[in-house]
Short mmCIF file of C-alpha atoms in Angstrom, two decimals:
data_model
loop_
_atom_site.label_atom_id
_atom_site.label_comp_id
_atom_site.label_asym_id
_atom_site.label_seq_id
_atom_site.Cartn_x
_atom_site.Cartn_y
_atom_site.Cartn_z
CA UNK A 119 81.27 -192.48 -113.62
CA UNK A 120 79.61 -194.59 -110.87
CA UNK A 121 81.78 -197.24 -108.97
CA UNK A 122 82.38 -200.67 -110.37
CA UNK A 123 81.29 -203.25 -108.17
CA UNK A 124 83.52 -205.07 -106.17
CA UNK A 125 84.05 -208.92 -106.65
CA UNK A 126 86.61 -210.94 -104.72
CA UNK A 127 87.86 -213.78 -106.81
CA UNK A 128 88.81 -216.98 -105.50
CA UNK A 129 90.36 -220.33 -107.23
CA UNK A 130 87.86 -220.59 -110.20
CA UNK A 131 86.49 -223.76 -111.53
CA UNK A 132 85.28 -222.19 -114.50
CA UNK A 133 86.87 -219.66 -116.67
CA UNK A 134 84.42 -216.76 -117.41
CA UNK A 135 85.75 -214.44 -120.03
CA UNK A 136 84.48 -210.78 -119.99
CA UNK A 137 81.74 -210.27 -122.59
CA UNK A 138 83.43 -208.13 -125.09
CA UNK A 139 82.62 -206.28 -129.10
CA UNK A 140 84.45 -209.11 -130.67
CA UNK A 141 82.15 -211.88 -128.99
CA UNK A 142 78.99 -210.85 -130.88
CA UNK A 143 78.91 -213.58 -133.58
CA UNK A 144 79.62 -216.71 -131.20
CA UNK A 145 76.83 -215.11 -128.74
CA UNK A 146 74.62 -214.16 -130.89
CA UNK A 147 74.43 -217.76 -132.68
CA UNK A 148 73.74 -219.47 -128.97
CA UNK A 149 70.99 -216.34 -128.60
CA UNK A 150 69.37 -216.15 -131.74
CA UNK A 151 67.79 -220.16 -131.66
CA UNK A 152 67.00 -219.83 -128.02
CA UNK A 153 63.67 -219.15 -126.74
CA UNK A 154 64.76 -216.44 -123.93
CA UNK A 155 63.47 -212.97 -124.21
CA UNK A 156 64.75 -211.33 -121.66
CA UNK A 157 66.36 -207.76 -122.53
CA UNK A 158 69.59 -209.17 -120.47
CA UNK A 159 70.36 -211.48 -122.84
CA UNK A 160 70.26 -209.18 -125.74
CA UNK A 161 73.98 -208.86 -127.08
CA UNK A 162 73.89 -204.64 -126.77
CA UNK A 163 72.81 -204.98 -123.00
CA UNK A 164 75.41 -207.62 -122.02
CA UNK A 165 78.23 -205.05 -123.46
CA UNK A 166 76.11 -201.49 -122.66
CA UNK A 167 75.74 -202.58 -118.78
CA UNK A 168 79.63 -204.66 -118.64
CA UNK A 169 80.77 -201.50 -116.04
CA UNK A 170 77.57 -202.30 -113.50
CA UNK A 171 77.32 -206.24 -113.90
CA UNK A 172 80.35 -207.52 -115.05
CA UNK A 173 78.80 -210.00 -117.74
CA UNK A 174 81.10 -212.67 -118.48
CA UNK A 175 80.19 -215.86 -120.07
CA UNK A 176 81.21 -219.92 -120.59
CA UNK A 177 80.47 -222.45 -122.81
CA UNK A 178 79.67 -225.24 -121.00
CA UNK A 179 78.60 -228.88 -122.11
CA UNK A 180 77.60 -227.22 -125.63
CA UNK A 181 75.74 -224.56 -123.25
CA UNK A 182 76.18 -221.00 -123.08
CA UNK A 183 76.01 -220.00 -119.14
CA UNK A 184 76.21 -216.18 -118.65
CA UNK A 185 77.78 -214.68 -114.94
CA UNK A 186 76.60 -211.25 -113.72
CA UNK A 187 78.76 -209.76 -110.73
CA UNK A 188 77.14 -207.51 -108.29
CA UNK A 189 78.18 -206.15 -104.61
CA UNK A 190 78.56 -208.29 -101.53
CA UNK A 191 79.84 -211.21 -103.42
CA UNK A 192 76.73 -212.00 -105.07
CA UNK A 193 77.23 -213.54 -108.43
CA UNK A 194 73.86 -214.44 -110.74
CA UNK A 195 74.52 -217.31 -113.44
CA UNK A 196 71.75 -218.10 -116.21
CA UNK A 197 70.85 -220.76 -118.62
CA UNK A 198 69.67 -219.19 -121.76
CA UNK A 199 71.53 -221.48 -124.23
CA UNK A 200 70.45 -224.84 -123.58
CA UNK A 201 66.68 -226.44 -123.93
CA UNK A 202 67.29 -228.38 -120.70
CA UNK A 203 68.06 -227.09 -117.54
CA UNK A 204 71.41 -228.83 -117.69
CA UNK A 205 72.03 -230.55 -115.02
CA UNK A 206 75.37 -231.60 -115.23
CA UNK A 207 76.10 -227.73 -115.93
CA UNK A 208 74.24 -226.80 -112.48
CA UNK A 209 76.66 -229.18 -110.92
CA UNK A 210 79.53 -227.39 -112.03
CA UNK A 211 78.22 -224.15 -110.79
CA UNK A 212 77.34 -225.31 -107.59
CA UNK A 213 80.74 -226.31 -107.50
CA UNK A 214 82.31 -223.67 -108.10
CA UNK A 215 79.47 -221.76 -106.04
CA UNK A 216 81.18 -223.74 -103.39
CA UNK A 217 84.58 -223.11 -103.82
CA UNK A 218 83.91 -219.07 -103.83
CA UNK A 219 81.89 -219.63 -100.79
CA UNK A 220 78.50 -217.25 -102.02
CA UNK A 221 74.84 -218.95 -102.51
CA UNK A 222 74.36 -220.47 -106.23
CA UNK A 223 71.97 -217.76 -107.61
CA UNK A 224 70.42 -219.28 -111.38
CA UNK A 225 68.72 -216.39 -113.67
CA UNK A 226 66.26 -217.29 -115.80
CA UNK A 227 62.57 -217.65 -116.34
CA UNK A 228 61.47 -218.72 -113.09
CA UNK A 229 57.78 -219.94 -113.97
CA UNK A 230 59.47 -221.57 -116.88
CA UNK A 231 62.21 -222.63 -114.85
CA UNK A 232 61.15 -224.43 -111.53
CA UNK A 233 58.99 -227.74 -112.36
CA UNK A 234 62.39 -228.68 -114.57
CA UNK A 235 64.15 -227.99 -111.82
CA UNK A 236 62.25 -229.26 -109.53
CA UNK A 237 61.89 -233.09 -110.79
CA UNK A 238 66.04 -232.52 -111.13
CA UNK A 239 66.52 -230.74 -108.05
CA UNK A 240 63.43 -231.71 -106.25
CA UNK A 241 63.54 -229.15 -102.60
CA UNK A 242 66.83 -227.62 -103.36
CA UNK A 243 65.75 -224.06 -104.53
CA UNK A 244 64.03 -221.22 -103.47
CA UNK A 245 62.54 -219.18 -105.68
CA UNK A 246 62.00 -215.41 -105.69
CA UNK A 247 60.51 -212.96 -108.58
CA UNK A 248 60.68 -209.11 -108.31
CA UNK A 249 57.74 -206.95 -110.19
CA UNK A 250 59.86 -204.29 -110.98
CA UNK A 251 62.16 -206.23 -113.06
CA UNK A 252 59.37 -208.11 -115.19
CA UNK A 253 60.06 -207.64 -119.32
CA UNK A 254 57.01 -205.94 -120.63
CA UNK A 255 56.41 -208.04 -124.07
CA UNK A 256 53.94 -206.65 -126.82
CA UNK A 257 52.71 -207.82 -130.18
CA UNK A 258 55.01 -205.89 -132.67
CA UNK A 259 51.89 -205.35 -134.94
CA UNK A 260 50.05 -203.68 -131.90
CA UNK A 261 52.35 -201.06 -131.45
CA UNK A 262 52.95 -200.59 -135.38
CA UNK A 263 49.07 -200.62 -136.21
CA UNK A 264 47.38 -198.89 -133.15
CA UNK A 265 44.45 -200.09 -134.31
CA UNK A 266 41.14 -200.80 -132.02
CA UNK A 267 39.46 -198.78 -128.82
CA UNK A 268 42.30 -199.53 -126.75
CA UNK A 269 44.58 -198.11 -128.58
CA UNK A 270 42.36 -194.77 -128.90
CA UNK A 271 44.33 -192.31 -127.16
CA UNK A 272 47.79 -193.30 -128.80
CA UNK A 273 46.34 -192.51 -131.98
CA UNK A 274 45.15 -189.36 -131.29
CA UNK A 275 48.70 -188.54 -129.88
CA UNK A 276 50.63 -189.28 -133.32
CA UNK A 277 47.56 -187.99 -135.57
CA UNK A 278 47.81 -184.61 -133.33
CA UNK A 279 51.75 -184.97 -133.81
CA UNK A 280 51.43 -185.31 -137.26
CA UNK A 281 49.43 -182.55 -137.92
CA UNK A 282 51.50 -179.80 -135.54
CA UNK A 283 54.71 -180.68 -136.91
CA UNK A 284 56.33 -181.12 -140.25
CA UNK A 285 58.37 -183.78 -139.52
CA UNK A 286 60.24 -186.51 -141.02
CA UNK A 287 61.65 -190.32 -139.82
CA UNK A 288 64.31 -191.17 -141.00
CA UNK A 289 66.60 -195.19 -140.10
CA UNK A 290 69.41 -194.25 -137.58
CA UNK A 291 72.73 -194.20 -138.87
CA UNK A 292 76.57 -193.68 -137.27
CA UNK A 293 76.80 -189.96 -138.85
CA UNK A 294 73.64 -188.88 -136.95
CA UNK A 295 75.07 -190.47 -133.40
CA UNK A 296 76.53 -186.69 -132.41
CA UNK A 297 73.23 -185.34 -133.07
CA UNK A 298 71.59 -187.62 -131.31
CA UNK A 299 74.16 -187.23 -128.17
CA UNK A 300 73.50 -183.52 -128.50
CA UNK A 301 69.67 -183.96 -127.91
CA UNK A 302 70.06 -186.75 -125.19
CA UNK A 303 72.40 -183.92 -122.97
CA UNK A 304 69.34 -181.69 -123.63
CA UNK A 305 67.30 -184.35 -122.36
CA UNK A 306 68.92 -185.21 -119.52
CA UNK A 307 69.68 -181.45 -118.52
CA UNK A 308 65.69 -181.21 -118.29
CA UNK A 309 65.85 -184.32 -116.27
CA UNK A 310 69.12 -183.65 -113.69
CA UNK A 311 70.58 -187.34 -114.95
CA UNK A 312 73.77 -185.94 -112.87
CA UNK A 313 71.65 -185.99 -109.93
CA UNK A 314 70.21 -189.61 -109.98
CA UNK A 315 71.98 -192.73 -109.53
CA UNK A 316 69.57 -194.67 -111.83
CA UNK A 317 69.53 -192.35 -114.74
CA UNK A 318 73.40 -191.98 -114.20
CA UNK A 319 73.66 -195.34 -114.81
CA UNK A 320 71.57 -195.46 -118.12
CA UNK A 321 73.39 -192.57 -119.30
CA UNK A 322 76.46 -194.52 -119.18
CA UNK A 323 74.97 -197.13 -121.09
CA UNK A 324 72.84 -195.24 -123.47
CA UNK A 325 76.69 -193.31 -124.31
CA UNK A 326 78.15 -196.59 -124.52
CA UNK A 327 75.68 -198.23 -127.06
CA UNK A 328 75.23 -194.98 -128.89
CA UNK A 329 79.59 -195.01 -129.76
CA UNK A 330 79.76 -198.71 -131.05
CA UNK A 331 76.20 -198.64 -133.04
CA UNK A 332 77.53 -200.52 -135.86
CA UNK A 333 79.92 -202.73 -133.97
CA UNK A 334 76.75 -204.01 -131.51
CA UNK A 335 74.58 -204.17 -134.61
CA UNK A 336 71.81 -201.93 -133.18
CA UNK A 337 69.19 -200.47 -135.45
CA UNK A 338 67.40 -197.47 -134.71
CA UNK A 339 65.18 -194.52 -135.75
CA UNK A 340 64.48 -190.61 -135.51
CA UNK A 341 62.50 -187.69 -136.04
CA UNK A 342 63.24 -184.14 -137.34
CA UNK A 343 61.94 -180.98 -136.99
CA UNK A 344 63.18 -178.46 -138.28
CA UNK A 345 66.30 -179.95 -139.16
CA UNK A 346 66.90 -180.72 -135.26
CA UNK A 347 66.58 -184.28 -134.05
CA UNK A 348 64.06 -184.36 -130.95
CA UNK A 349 63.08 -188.11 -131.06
CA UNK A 350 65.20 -191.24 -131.32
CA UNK A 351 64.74 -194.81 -130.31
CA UNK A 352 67.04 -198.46 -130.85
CA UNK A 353 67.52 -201.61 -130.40
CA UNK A 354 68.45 -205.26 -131.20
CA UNK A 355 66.70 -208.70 -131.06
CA UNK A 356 67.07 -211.05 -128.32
CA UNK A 357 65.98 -213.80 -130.24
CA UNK A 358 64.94 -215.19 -134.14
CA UNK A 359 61.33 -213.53 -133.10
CA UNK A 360 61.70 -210.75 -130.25
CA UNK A 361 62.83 -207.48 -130.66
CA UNK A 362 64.08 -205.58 -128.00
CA UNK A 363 63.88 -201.25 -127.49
CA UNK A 364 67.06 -200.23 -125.39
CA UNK A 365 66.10 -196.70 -125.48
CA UNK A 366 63.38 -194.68 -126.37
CA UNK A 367 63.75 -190.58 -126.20
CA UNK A 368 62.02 -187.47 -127.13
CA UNK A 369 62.44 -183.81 -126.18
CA UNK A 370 59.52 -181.93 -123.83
CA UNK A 371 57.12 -180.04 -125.39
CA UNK A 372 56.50 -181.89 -128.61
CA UNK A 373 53.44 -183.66 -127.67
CA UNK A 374 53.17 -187.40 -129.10
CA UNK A 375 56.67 -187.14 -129.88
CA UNK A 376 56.91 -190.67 -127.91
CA UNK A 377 54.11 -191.91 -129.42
CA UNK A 378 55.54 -191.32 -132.94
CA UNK A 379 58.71 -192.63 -132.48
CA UNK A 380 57.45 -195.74 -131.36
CA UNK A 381 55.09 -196.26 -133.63
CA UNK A 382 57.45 -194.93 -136.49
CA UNK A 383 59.82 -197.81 -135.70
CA UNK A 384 57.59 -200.44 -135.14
CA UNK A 385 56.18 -200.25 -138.19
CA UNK A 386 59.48 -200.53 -139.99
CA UNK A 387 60.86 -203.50 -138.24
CA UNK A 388 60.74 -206.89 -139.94
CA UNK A 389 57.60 -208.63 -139.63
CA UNK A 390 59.76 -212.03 -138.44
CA UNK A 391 59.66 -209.79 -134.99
CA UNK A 392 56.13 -211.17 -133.73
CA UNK A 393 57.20 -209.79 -130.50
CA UNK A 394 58.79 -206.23 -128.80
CA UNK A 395 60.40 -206.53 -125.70
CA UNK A 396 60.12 -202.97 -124.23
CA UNK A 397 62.34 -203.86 -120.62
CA UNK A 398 61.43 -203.15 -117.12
CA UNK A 399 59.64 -200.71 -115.10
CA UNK A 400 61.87 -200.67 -112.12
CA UNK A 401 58.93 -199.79 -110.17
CA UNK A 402 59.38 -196.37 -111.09
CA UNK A 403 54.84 -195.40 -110.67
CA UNK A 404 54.88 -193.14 -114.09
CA UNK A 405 57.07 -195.89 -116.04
CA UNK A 406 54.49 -198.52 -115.34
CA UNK A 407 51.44 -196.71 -116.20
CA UNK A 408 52.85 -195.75 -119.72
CA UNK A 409 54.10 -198.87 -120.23
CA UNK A 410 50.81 -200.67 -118.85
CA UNK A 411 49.10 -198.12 -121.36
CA UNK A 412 50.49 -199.95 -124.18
CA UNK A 413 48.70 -203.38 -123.67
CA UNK A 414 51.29 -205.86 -123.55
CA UNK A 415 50.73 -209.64 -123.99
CA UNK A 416 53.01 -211.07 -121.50
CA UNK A 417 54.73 -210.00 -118.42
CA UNK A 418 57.73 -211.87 -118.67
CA UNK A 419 58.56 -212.97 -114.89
CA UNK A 420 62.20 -213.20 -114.22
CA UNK A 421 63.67 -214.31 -111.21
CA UNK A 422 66.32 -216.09 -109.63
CA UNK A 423 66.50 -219.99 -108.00
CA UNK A 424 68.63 -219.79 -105.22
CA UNK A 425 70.73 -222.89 -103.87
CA UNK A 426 72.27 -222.07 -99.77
CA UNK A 427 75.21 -222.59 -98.52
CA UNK A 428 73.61 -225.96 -96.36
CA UNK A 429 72.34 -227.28 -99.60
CA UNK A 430 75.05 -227.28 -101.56
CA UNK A 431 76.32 -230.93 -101.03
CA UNK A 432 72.39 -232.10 -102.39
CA UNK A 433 73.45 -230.80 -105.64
CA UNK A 434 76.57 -232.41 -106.03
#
C-alpha cells in the first residue's frame, strides 16, 4: 500500500470531517444541483482516493467546501456547493489558511472561477491550470451512437468485435465483483501495476470502489466470453446531467473490447446524462490520443487560485 501523506495539524478554525460511506446522501444532495463536473467531486472518487488526498469536507454558510491534503503541507479547498464564490466562506479559509501557516490554495473551475473572484478579490490570486489534469467531457449520445465520419474507426472496432466474438453485456452487479477482481489481477499482471506508482495507486482505488459497489451507488457494465468476464467499466454522476466513468477495462487480445464496453454502457445510461465525464489524461502520450480520439466537447480546465502568505491580510 503506498504511504499516506503527511499533514501536520495545527489549531483548526474549521472542523473538516473525513469524507466517509455514511456521508453519501448529505453530499450527494449539495452535488447533485450544482453545476461542477469535475470527476473529484463525484461521491465514489472522494471515498475511492480518501488514502492519497485525505478528502474531508464542511458545511459552511449553507456551502459545502471540500479539503484535499497532500505532502509538504499543502492543503487544496474547493467551492463546488455554492453559486457564488462565497466570499465570506473565502474569508474563513484564509483564516484558517493563516493560522496553519500554508498558502490558501481554492480548487475549482478556474476560467469559471477568476472574473468572480476577481471583482471580489480584485489582485489577490494567482492562477495556475495543469493540461494533464483537464476532465475530458463528451456528449453521452456521441459515444452511445458512434454515428458520423469521425466516429468511423470506432465503429469498425465494435462491428469487428461483434462479429469475432459471441459475446454478451450484461448491468454490473455485487455477485460478479470477484470476477471482475479476478480479470483486473490479470490485467494488471500484463501491465506490472506492482511496478508503477501511478497504477499502484489506481489499483488501490479501483479495489476500493469495486468492495463497496452498492454502498457508493456505482453502476456499471460487462462483457462475456465464453463465460469469462474480459471487459468491465463504472461509474457515478457528478451532477443531475454528467456522468462520470471511474474505470474502464478490458483484457489484451480481444480487439474492440474497449470500444464495446464503452459504447455498451453508454447506450444504456439514462438519457438525463447529456454529458460523460471520462477524467484526466495525466499526460500519459497514449492516454491522450485515445481519449482525444473520442471527440469530446469540452476540456474542462481545472486549476487552482492561489492566495500567499504576504496577501493574506487583503483577504481578511
Amino acid at each position: 500500500s503506498p504511504v499516506l501523506p503527511v499533514y501536520r495539524e495545527k489549531t483548526a478554525m474549521i472542523d473538516f470531517k473525513s469524507v466517509v460511506l455514511e456521508d453519501r446522501e448529505l453530499l450527494t444532495s449539495f452535488l447533485w444541483s450544482a453545476d461542477r463536473q469535475d470527476n473529484n467531486l463525484s461521491f465514489a472518487n472522494l471515498c475511492c482516493w480518501q488514502f492519497l488526498t485525505c478528502s474531508s469536507y464542511a458545511i459552511l454558510r449553507d456551502q459545502l467546501v471540500f479539503r484535499f491534503c497532500f505532502p509538504e503541507n499543502r492543503v487544496v479547498y474547493t467551492l463546488p456547493g455554492g453559486e457564488s464564490a462565497g466570499k465570506e466562506v473565502i474569508r474563513l479559509l484564509a483564516r484558517q489558511a493563516k493560522e496553519e501557516d500554508i498558502p490558501l490554495y481554492l480548487y475549482g473551475i478556474v476560467s469559471d472561477m477568476q472574473p468572480q473572484l476577481e471583482k471580489e478579490f480584485p489582485d489577490v490570486f494567482e492562477y495556475r491550470t495543469d493540461r494533464d489534469h483537464f476532465d475530458y467531457l463528451y456528449l453521452r449520445t456521441d459515444l452511445a451512437d458512434l454515428r458520423g465520419k469521425d466516429f468511423q474507426t470506432k465503429r469498425n472496432h465494435v462491428n469487428k468485435f461483434r462479429k469475432s466474438y459471441d459475446f454478451r453485456y450484461t448491468p454490473m452487479t455485487e455477485e460478479m465483483i470477484p470476477d471482475c477482481l479476478h480479470m483486473y489481477d490479470e490485467w494488471c499482471e500484463d501491465r506490472r501495476c506492482q511496478e508503477d506508482e501511478g497504477l499502484g495507486y489506481e489499483r488501490q482505488a479501483l479495489i476500493y470502489g469495486m468492495q463497496h459497489f452498492n454502498r457508493l451507488g456505482l453502476t456499471g457494465g460487462v462483457i462475456w466470453v465464453a463465460g469469462k468476464i474480459i471487459a468491465f467499466t463504472f461509474g457515478m454522476p457528478v451532477n443531475r446531467n454528467t456522468f462520470c466513468i471511474h474505470a474502464e477495462k478490458a483484457l489484451a487480445g480481444y480487439e474492440g473490447a474497449y470500444n464495446t464496453i464503452n459504447q455498451e454502457f453508454a447506450s444504456r445510461l439514462p438519457v438525463q446524462f447529456k454529458y460523460l465525464n471520462r477524467e484526466e489524461d495525466l499526460g500519459i502520450s497514449g492516454l491522450r490520443k485515445a481519449k482525444l480520439s473520442y471527440r469530446p466537447v469540452c476540456l474542462l480546465e481545472k486549476g487552482v487560485a492561489i492566495c500567499a502568505e504576504g496577501t493574506w491580510d487583503r483577504l481578511l
